[in-house]
PDB file of C-alpha atoms in Angstrom:
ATOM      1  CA  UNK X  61       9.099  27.628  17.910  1.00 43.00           C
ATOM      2  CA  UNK X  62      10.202  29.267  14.843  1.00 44.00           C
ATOM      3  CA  UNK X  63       7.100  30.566  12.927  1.00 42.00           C
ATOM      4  CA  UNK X  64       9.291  31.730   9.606  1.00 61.00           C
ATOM      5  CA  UNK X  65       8.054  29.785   6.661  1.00 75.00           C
ATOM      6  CA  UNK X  66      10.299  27.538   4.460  1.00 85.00           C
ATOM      7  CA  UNK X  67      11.368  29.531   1.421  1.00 91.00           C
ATOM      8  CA  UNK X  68       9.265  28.918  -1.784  1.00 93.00           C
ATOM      9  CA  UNK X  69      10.819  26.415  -4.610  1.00 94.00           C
ATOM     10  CA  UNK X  70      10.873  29.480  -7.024  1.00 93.00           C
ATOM     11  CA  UNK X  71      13.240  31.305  -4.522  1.00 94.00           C
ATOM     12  CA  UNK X  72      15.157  28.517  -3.791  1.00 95.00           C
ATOM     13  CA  UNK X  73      15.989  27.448  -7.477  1.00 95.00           C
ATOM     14  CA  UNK X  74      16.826  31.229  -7.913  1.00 94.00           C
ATOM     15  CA  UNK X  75      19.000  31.294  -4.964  1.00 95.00           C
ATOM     16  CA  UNK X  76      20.581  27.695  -6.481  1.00 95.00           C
ATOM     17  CA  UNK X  77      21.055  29.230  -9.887  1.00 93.00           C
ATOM     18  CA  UNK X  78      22.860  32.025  -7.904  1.00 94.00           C
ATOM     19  CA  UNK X  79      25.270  29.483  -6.379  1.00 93.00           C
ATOM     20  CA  UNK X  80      23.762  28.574  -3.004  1.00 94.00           C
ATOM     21  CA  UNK X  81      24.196  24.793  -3.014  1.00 94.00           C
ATOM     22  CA  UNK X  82      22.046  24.833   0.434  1.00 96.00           C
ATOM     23  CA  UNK X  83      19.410  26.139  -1.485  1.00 95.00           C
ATOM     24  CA  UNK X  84      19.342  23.050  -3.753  1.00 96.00           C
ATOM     25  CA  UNK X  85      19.963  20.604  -1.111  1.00 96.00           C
ATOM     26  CA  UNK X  86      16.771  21.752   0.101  1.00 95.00           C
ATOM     27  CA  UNK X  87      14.976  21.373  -3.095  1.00 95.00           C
ATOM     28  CA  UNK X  88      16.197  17.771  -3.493  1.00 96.00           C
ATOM     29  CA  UNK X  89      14.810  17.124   0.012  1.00 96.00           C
ATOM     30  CA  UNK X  90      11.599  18.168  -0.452  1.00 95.00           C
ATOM     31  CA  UNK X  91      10.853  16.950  -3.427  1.00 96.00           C
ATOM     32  CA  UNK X  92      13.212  13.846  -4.311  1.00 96.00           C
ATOM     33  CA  UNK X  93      10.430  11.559  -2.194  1.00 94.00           C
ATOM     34  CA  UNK X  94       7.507  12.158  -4.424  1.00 92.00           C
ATOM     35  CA  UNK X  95       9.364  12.467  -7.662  1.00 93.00           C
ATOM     36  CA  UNK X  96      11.031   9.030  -6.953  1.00 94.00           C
ATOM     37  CA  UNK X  97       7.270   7.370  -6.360  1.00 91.00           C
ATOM     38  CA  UNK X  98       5.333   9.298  -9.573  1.00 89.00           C
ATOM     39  CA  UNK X  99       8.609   7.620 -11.496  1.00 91.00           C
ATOM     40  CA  UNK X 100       8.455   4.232 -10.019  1.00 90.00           C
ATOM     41  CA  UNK X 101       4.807   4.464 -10.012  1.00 88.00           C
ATOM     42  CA  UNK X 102       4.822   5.226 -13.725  1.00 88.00           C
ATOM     43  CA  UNK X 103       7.075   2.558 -14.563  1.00 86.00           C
ATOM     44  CA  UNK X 104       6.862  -0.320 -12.159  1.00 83.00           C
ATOM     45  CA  UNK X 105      10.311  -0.866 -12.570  1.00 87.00           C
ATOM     46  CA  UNK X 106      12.922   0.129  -9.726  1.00 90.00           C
ATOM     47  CA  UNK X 107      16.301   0.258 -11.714  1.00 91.00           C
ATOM     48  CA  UNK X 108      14.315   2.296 -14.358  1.00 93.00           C
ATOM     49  CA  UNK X 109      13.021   4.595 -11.683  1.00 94.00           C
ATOM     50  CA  UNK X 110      16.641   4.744 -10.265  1.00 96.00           C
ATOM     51  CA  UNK X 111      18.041   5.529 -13.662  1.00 96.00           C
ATOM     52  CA  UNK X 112      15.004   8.673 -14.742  1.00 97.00           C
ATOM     53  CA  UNK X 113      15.063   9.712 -11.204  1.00 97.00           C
ATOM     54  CA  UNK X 114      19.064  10.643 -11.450  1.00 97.00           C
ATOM     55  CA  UNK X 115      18.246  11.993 -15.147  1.00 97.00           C
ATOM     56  CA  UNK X 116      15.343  14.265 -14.183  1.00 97.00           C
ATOM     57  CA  UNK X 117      17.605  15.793 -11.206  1.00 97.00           C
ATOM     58  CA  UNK X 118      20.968  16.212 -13.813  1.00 96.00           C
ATOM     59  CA  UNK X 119      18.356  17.956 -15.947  1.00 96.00           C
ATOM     60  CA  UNK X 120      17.401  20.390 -13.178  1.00 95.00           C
ATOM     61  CA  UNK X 121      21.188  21.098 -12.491  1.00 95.00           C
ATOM     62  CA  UNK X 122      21.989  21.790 -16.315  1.00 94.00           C
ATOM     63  CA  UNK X 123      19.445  24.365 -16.520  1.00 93.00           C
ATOM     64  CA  UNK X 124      19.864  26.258 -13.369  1.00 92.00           C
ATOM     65  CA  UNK X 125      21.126  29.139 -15.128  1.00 89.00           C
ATOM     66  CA  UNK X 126      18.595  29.566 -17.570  1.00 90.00           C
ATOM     67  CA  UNK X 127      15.804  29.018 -15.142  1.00 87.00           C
ATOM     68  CA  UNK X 128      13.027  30.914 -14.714  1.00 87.00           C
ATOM     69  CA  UNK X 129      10.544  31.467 -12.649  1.00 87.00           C
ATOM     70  CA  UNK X 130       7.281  30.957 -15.231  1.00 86.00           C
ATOM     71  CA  UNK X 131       5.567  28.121 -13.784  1.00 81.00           C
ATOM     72  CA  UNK X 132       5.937  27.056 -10.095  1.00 86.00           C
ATOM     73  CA  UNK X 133       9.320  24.890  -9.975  1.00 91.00           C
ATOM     74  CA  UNK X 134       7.500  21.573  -8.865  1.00 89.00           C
ATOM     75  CA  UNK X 135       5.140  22.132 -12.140  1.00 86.00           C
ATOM     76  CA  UNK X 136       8.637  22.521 -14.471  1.00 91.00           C
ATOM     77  CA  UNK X 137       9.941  19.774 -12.263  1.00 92.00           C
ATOM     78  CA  UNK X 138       7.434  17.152 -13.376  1.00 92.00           C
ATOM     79  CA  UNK X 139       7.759  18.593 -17.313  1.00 89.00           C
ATOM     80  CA  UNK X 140      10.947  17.316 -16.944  1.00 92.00           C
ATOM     81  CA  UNK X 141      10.332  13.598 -15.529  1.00 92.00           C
ATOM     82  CA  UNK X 142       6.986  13.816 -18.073  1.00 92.00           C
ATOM     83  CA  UNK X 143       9.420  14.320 -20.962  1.00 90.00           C
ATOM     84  CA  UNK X 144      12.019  11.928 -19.943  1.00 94.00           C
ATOM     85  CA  UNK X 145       9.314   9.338 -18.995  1.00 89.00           C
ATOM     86  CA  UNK X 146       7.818  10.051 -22.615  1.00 87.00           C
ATOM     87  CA  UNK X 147      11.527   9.770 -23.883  1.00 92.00           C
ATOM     88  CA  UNK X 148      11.569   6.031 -22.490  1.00 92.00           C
ATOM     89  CA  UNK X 149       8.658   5.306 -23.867  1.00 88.00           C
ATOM     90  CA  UNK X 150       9.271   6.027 -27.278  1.00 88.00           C
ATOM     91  CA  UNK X 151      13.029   4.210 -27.082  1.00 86.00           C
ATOM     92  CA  UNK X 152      11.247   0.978 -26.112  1.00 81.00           C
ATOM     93  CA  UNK X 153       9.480   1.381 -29.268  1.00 80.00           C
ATOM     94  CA  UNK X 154      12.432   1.425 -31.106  1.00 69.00           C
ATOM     95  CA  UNK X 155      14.937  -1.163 -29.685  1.00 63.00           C
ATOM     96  CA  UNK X 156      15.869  -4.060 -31.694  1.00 65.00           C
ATOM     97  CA  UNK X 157      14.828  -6.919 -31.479  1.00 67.00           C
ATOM     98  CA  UNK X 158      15.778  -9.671 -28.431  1.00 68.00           C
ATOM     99  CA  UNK X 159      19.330 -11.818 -30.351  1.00 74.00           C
ATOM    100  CA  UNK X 160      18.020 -15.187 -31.070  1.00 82.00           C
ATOM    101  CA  UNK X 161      20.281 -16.948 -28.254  1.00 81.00           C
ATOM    102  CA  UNK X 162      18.020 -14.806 -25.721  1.00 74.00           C
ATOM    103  CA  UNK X 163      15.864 -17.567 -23.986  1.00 78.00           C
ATOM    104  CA  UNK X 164      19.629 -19.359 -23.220  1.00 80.00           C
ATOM    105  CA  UNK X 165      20.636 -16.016 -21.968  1.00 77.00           C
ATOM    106  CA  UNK X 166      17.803 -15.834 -19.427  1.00 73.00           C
ATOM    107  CA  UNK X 167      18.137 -19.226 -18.335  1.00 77.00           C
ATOM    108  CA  UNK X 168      21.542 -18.136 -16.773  1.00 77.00           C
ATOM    109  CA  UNK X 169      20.915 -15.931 -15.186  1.00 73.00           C
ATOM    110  CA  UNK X 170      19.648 -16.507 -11.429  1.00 74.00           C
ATOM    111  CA  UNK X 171      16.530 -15.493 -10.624  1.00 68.00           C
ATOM    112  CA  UNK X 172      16.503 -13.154  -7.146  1.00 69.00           C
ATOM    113  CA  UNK X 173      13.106 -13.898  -6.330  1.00 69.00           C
ATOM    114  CA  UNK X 174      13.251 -17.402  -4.824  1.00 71.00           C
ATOM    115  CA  UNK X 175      10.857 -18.582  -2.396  1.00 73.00           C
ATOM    116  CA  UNK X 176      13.785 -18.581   0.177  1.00 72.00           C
ATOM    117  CA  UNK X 177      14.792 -15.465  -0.716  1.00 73.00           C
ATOM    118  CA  UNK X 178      11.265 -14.206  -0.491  1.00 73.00           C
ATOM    119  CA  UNK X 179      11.119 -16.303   3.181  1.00 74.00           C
ATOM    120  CA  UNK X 180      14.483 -14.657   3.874  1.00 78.00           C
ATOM    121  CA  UNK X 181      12.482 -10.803   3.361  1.00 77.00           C
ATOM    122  CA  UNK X 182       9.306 -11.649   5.089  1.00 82.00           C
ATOM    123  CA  UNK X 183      11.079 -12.511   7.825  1.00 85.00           C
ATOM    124  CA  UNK X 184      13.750  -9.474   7.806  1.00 83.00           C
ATOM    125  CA  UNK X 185      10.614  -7.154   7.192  1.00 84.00           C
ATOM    126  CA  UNK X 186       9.149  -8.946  10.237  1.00 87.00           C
ATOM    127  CA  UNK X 187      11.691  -8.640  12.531  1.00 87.00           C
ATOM    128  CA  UNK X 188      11.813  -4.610  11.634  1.00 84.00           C
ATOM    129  CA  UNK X 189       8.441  -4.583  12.839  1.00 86.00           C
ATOM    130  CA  UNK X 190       8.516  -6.467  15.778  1.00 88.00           C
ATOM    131  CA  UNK X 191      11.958  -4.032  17.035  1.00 87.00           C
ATOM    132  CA  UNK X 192       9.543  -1.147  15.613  1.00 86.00           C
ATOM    133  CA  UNK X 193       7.162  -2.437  18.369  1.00 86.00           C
ATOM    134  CA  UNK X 194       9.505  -2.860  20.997  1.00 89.00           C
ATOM    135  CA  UNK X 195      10.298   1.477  21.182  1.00 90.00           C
ATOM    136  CA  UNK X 196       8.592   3.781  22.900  1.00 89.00           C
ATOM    137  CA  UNK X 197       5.593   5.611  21.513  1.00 84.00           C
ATOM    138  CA  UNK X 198       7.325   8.266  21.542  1.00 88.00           C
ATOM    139  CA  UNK X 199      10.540   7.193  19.536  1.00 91.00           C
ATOM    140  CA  UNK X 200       8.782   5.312  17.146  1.00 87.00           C
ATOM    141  CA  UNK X 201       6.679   8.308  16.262  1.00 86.00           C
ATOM    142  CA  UNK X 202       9.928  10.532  14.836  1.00 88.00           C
ATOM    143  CA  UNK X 203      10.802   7.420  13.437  1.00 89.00           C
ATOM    144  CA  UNK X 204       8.421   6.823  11.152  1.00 84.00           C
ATOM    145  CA  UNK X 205       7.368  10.411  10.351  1.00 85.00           C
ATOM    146  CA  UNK X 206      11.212  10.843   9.513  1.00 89.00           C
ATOM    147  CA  UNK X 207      11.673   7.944   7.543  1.00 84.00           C
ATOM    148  CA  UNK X 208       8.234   6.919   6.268  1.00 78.00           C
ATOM    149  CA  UNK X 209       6.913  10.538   5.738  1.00 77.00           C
ATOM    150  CA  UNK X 210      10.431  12.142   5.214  1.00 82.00           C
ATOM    151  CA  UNK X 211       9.429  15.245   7.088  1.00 81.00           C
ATOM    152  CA  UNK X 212      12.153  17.589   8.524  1.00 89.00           C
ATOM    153  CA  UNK X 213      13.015  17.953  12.546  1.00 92.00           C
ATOM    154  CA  UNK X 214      11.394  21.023  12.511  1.00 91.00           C
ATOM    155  CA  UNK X 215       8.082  19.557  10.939  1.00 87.00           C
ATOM    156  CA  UNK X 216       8.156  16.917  13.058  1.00 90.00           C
ATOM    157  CA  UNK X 217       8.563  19.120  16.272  1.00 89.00           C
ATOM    158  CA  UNK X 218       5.605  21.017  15.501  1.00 89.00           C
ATOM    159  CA  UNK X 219       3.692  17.718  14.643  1.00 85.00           C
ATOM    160  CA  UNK X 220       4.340  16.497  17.835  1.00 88.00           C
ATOM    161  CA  UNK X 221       4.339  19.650  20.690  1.00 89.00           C
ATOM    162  CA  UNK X 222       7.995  19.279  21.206  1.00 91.00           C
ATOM    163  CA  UNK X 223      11.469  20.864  20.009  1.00 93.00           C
ATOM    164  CA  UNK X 224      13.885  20.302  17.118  1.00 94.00           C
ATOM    165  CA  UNK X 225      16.518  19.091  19.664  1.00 95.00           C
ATOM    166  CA  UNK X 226      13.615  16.867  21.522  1.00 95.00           C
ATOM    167  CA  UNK X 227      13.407  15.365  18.168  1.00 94.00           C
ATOM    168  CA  UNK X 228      16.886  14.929  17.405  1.00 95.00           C
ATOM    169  CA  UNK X 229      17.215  12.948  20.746  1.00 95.00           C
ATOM    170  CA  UNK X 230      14.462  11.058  20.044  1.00 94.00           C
ATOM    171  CA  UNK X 231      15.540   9.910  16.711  1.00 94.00           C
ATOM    172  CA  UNK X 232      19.074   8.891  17.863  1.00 95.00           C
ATOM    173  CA  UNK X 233      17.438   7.113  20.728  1.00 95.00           C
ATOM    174  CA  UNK X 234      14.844   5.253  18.183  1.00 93.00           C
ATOM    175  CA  UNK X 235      17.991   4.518  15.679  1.00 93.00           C
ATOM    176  CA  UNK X 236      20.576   3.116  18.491  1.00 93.00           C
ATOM    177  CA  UNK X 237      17.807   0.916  19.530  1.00 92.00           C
ATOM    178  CA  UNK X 238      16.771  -0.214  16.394  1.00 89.00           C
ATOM    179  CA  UNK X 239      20.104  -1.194  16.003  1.00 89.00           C
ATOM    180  CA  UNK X 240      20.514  -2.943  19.046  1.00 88.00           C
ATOM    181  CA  UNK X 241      17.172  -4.969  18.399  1.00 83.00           C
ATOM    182  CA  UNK X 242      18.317  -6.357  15.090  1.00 84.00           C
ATOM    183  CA  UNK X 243      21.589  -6.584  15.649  1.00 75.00           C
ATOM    184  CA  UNK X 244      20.806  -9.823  18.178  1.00 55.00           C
TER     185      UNK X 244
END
């Protein structure tokens, strides 16, 4: 097992700003997961979350060169989404008003949320779980700490006793039979 600790955010950013791309790729991974949720969780409003979320992370890229190590990078981080959030806020304020023919407008447009739509989810969602239920303990366990809890191979090795290949095989095993099962 390897004991080596992940670098730190402040010595990855500085290692970004540098030009290692790796460096940032690792960034994004650890921290695009909980960024995304404090944004949607803010706004309650998926394409808005989408839209700040890719903002926030353009932000970071702009000012890798002037960065600086004062405050811990997930602290600056979170500035950043805080301002842009506050940034949305205040534009709502000032957006003109809806055009009169708005209501009409609305109308049109077709609303995604039907109750056979909402049927047609339920029962997608249920048949994830039910092939979720069909893998081994094993399998499923990678699974969901890889996908649910977006941990890394490594993490999820030491979580569970076993290797980073171990893990690996498990996953592809867990995916190809995922696949299988909802593929009927």
């Amino acid at each position: 097992m390897n004991d080596a600790a992940e670098p730190a955010d402040d010595a990855l950013m500085l290692a970004y700003a540098a030009g290692d791309v790796r460096a940032f790729e690792l960034l994004y991974a650890r921290h695009r997961g909980p960024l995304y949720r404090f944004l949607l969780r803010q706004l309650r409003d998926g394409a808005t979350a989408d839209e700040l979320f890719q903002d926030v992370w353009q932000r970071v890229i702009g000012a890798r060169a002037s960065w600086q190590p004062e405050a811990r990078f997930a602290t600056w981080l979170y500035r950043i989404a805080h301002n842009r959030l506050n940034d949305h806020w205040r534009a709502l304020k000032h957006r003109p008003p809806a055009p009169e023919d708005a209501d009409a407008r609305t109308e049109r447009v077709e609303d995604p949320q039907t109750p056979e739509r909402q049927l047609s989810d339920f029962e997608s969602r249920r048949e994830l779980q039910r092939a979720l239920d069909a893998l081994p303990d094993e399998q499923r366990e990678v699974l969901l700490l890889r996908l649910e809890q977006e941990l890394t191979l490594e993490e999820i090795g030491q979580i569970t006793g076993v290797g980073r290949e171990t893990v690996k095989s498990r996953l592809r095993y867990a995916m190809d039979k995922l696949r299988a099962g909802l593929g009927r």
